[in-house]
């Protein structure tokens, strides 16, 4: 703590040694980014924000675990690993009841990649290790600001060490369909309240995609410091053809397997061409079954092309992909695998842009409905696109970071 304070006092002298011209020495900041690896949407937001702030002359240091760590390593110089905190998952996907038991107790789990039985540490132990992974570098980094995307452990570190923090989130007080058996908001509110600013990378009401995950924050201690800035991705309308059905699959291997087992029996027998992306980085394979193409991995450009030329999109309801469907103005069918996705899917359905399903029978029915009511769904998603384009979330987030300590 003393060393951090010492650094803050002599920051102007230190920054004068840096030759980057974009910001004055006194305005240049050392930024510590921490994001959860529970879904790659978090790191997908941190990467463009980090790049923009580095381009502006600020120093950036990054912490995460799992695949998020390796994605950050490809983009930045100062990247540190920390212990992942994960749900309990098997070949059927994320098991929420067992995950609750796993909070306190280690459990055996089948590694779907190696077919070996392993012991998964309790979440409590993972959290402890993650905290100390973050803390051991805090003195040498001496950050002016900690920017957190979904990583509550990093918020606790900021609170404990009295370092200013900014929280990026699309989940605060979830209130959809009793999604969680406990109140997540009450568990984290102590650390969220102490943030200088809470940035929601989503549209303001009434078109907030994560509406049911944010919940009602009116009258709460965080209301005045919370801002809906818009999506971090470019939502400029990009039109294409209606050539195929596109199903991008993401998430841990067990979750991806569950979604594929639901989709494939239906899509392989449709008369329309279908493209499935399995989301397996490093592999480049193509299998054709009936009218269905199964790609192990699509590059960013290939994925965008598949999105642009889709008639409609089938996906799990992840927040980032929700905005991709908005960018390309595509009706969609959501097949959620966990509560946060379930809430996003419900909101898209309420806006008349999507249909949420749970099984093969509902999927078949939804596909028929989308085909028969294509014009109406298209009209609604275009309305959502026009509203979304009023906001430029990444630009606003950069402005907030650069003024937050003033």
CSV table of N, CA and C in Angstrom, one decimal, residues 1-55:
chain,number,residue,atom,x,y,z
A,1,UNK,N,0.8,-1.2,0.0
A,1,UNK,CA,0.0,0.0,0.0
A,1,UNK,C,0.9,1.3,0.0
A,2,UNK,N,1.9,1.3,0.8
A,2,UNK,CA,2.8,2.4,0.9
A,2,UNK,C,3.5,2.6,-0.4
A,3,UNK,N,4.0,1.5,-1.1
A,3,UNK,CA,4.7,1.6,-2.3
A,3,UNK,C,3.7,2.2,-3.4
A,4,UNK,N,2.5,1.7,-3.4
A,4,UNK,CA,1.5,2.2,-4.4
A,4,UNK,C,1.3,3.7,-4.2
A,5,UNK,N,1.2,4.2,-2.9
A,5,UNK,CA,1.0,5.6,-2.7
A,5,UNK,C,2.2,6.4,-3.1
A,6,UNK,N,3.4,5.8,-2.9
A,6,UNK,CA,4.6,6.5,-3.3
A,6,UNK,C,4.7,6.7,-4.8
A,7,UNK,N,4.3,5.6,-5.5
A,7,UNK,CA,4.2,5.7,-7.0
A,7,UNK,C,3.2,6.8,-7.4
A,8,UNK,N,2.1,6.9,-6.8
A,8,UNK,CA,1.1,7.9,-7.2
A,8,UNK,C,1.6,9.3,-7.0
A,9,UNK,N,2.4,9.5,-6.0
A,9,UNK,CA,2.9,10.9,-5.7
A,9,UNK,C,3.9,11.3,-6.8
A,10,UNK,N,4.7,10.4,-7.3
A,10,UNK,CA,5.7,10.7,-8.2
A,10,UNK,C,5.4,10.3,-9.7
A,11,UNK,N,4.1,10.1,-9.9
A,11,UNK,CA,3.6,9.6,-11.2
A,11,UNK,C,4.1,10.6,-12.3
A,12,UNK,N,3.9,11.9,-12.1
A,12,UNK,CA,4.2,12.9,-13.2
A,12,UNK,C,5.7,12.7,-13.6
A,13,UNK,N,6.6,12.6,-12.7
A,13,UNK,CA,8.0,12.5,-13.0
A,13,UNK,C,8.3,11.2,-13.8
A,14,UNK,N,7.6,10.1,-13.3
A,14,UNK,CA,7.8,8.8,-14.0
A,14,UNK,C,7.3,8.9,-15.5
A,15,UNK,N,6.1,9.5,-15.7
A,15,UNK,CA,5.5,9.5,-17.0
A,15,UNK,C,6.3,10.4,-17.9
A,16,UNK,N,7.0,11.3,-17.4
A,16,UNK,CA,7.7,12.2,-18.3
A,16,UNK,C,8.8,11.5,-19.1
A,17,UNK,N,9.2,10.3,-18.6
A,17,UNK,CA,10.2,9.5,-19.2
A,17,UNK,C,9.7,8.8,-20.5
A,18,UNK,N,8.4,8.7,-20.6
A,18,UNK,CA,7.7,8.0,-21.7
A,18,UNK,C,7.5,9.0,-22.9
A,19,UNK,N,7.8,8.6,-24.1
A,19,UNK,CA,7.8,9.5,-25.2
A,19,UNK,C,6.5,9.4,-26.0
A,20,UNK,N,5.5,8.6,-25.6
A,20,UNK,CA,4.3,8.5,-26.3
A,20,UNK,C,3.6,9.9,-26.3
A,21,UNK,N,3.2,10.4,-27.4
A,21,UNK,CA,2.7,11.8,-27.5
A,21,UNK,C,1.2,11.9,-27.3
A,22,UNK,N,0.4,10.9,-27.3
A,22,UNK,CA,-1.1,11.0,-27.4
A,22,UNK,C,-1.7,11.6,-26.2
A,23,UNK,N,-1.1,11.5,-25.0
A,23,UNK,CA,-1.6,12.1,-23.8
A,23,UNK,C,-0.5,12.8,-23.1
A,24,UNK,N,-0.7,13.8,-22.3
A,24,UNK,CA,0.3,14.5,-21.6
A,24,UNK,C,0.8,13.6,-20.5
A,25,UNK,N,2.0,13.7,-20.0
A,25,UNK,CA,2.6,12.9,-19.0
A,25,UNK,C,1.7,12.8,-17.8
A,26,UNK,N,1.1,13.9,-17.3
A,26,UNK,CA,0.3,13.8,-16.1
A,26,UNK,C,-1.0,13.1,-16.3
A,27,UNK,N,-1.5,12.9,-17.6
A,27,UNK,CA,-2.7,12.2,-17.8
A,27,UNK,C,-2.5,10.8,-18.1
A,28,UNK,N,-1.3,10.3,-18.4
A,28,UNK,CA,-1.0,9.0,-18.7
A,28,UNK,C,-1.2,8.0,-17.5
A,29,UNK,N,-1.9,7.0,-17.7
A,29,UNK,CA,-2.3,6.1,-16.6
A,29,UNK,C,-1.7,4.7,-16.8
A,30,UNK,N,-1.5,4.0,-15.6
A,30,UNK,CA,-1.2,2.6,-15.6
A,30,UNK,C,-2.5,1.8,-15.3
A,31,UNK,N,-3.0,1.0,-16.2
A,31,UNK,CA,-4.3,0.4,-16.1
A,31,UNK,C,-4.1,-1.1,-15.9
A,32,UNK,N,-4.8,-1.7,-14.9
A,32,UNK,CA,-4.8,-3.1,-14.7
A,32,UNK,C,-6.2,-3.6,-15.2
A,33,UNK,N,-6.2,-4.5,-16.1
A,33,UNK,CA,-7.4,-5.1,-16.6
A,33,UNK,C,-7.5,-6.5,-16.1
A,34,UNK,N,-8.7,-6.9,-15.6
A,34,UNK,CA,-9.0,-8.3,-15.1
A,34,UNK,C,-10.3,-8.7,-15.6
A,35,UNK,N,-10.4,-9.9,-16.3
A,35,UNK,CA,-11.7,-10.4,-16.8
A,35,UNK,C,-11.8,-11.8,-16.5
A,36,UNK,N,-13.1,-12.2,-16.3
A,36,UNK,CA,-13.4,-13.6,-16.0
A,36,UNK,C,-13.3,-14.4,-17.4
A,37,UNK,N,-13.0,-15.7,-17.3
A,37,UNK,CA,-13.0,-16.5,-18.4
A,37,UNK,C,-14.2,-17.4,-18.6
A,38,UNK,N,-15.2,-17.1,-17.8
A,38,UNK,CA,-16.5,-17.8,-17.9
A,38,UNK,C,-17.3,-17.3,-19.1
A,39,UNK,N,-16.9,-17.8,-20.2
A,39,UNK,CA,-17.4,-17.3,-21.5
A,39,UNK,C,-16.5,-16.3,-22.1
A,40,UNK,N,-16.2,-16.3,-23.4
A,40,UNK,CA,-15.2,-15.4,-24.0
A,40,UNK,C,-15.7,-14.1,-24.3
A,41,UNK,N,-17.0,-13.8,-24.0
A,41,UNK,CA,-17.6,-12.5,-24.3
A,41,UNK,C,-16.9,-11.4,-23.5
A,42,UNK,N,-16.4,-11.8,-22.3
A,42,UNK,CA,-15.7,-10.8,-21.4
A,42,UNK,C,-14.4,-10.3,-22.0
A,43,UNK,N,-13.6,-11.3,-22.5
A,43,UNK,CA,-12.3,-10.9,-23.0
A,43,UNK,C,-12.5,-10.3,-24.4
A,44,UNK,N,-13.6,-10.6,-25.1
A,44,UNK,CA,-13.9,-9.9,-26.4
A,44,UNK,C,-14.2,-8.4,-26.2
A,45,UNK,N,-14.6,-8.0,-25.0
A,45,UNK,CA,-14.8,-6.6,-24.7
A,45,UNK,C,-13.5,-6.0,-24.2
A,46,UNK,N,-12.7,-6.7,-23.4
A,46,UNK,CA,-11.5,-6.1,-22.9
A,46,UNK,C,-10.5,-5.9,-24.0
A,47,UNK,N,-10.4,-6.7,-25.0
A,47,UNK,CA,-9.3,-6.6,-26.0
A,47,UNK,C,-9.5,-5.3,-26.8
A,48,UNK,N,-10.6,-4.9,-27.4
A,48,UNK,CA,-10.7,-3.7,-28.1
A,48,UNK,C,-10.5,-2.5,-27.2
A,49,UNK,N,-11.0,-2.5,-25.9
A,49,UNK,CA,-10.9,-1.4,-25.0
A,49,UNK,C,-9.4,-1.2,-24.6
A,50,UNK,N,-8.7,-2.3,-24.4
A,50,UNK,CA,-7.3,-2.3,-24.0
A,50,UNK,C,-6.5,-1.7,-25.2
A,51,UNK,N,-6.8,-2.1,-26.4
A,51,UNK,CA,-6.1,-1.6,-27.6
A,51,UNK,C,-6.2,-0.1,-27.7
A,52,UNK,N,-7.5,0.3,-27.6
A,52,UNK,CA,-7.8,1.8,-27.8
A,52,UNK,C,-7.0,2.6,-26.7
A,53,UNK,N,-7.0,2.1,-25.5
A,53,UNK,CA,-6.3,2.9,-24.4
A,53,UNK,C,-4.8,2.8,-24.5
A,54,UNK,N,-4.3,1.7,-25.0
A,54,UNK,CA,-2.8,1.7,-25.3
A,54,UNK,C,-2.5,2.6,-26.4
A,55,UNK,N,-3.3,2.7,-27.5
A,55,UNK,CA,-3.1,3.6,-28.6
A,55,UNK,C,-3.1,5.1,-28.1
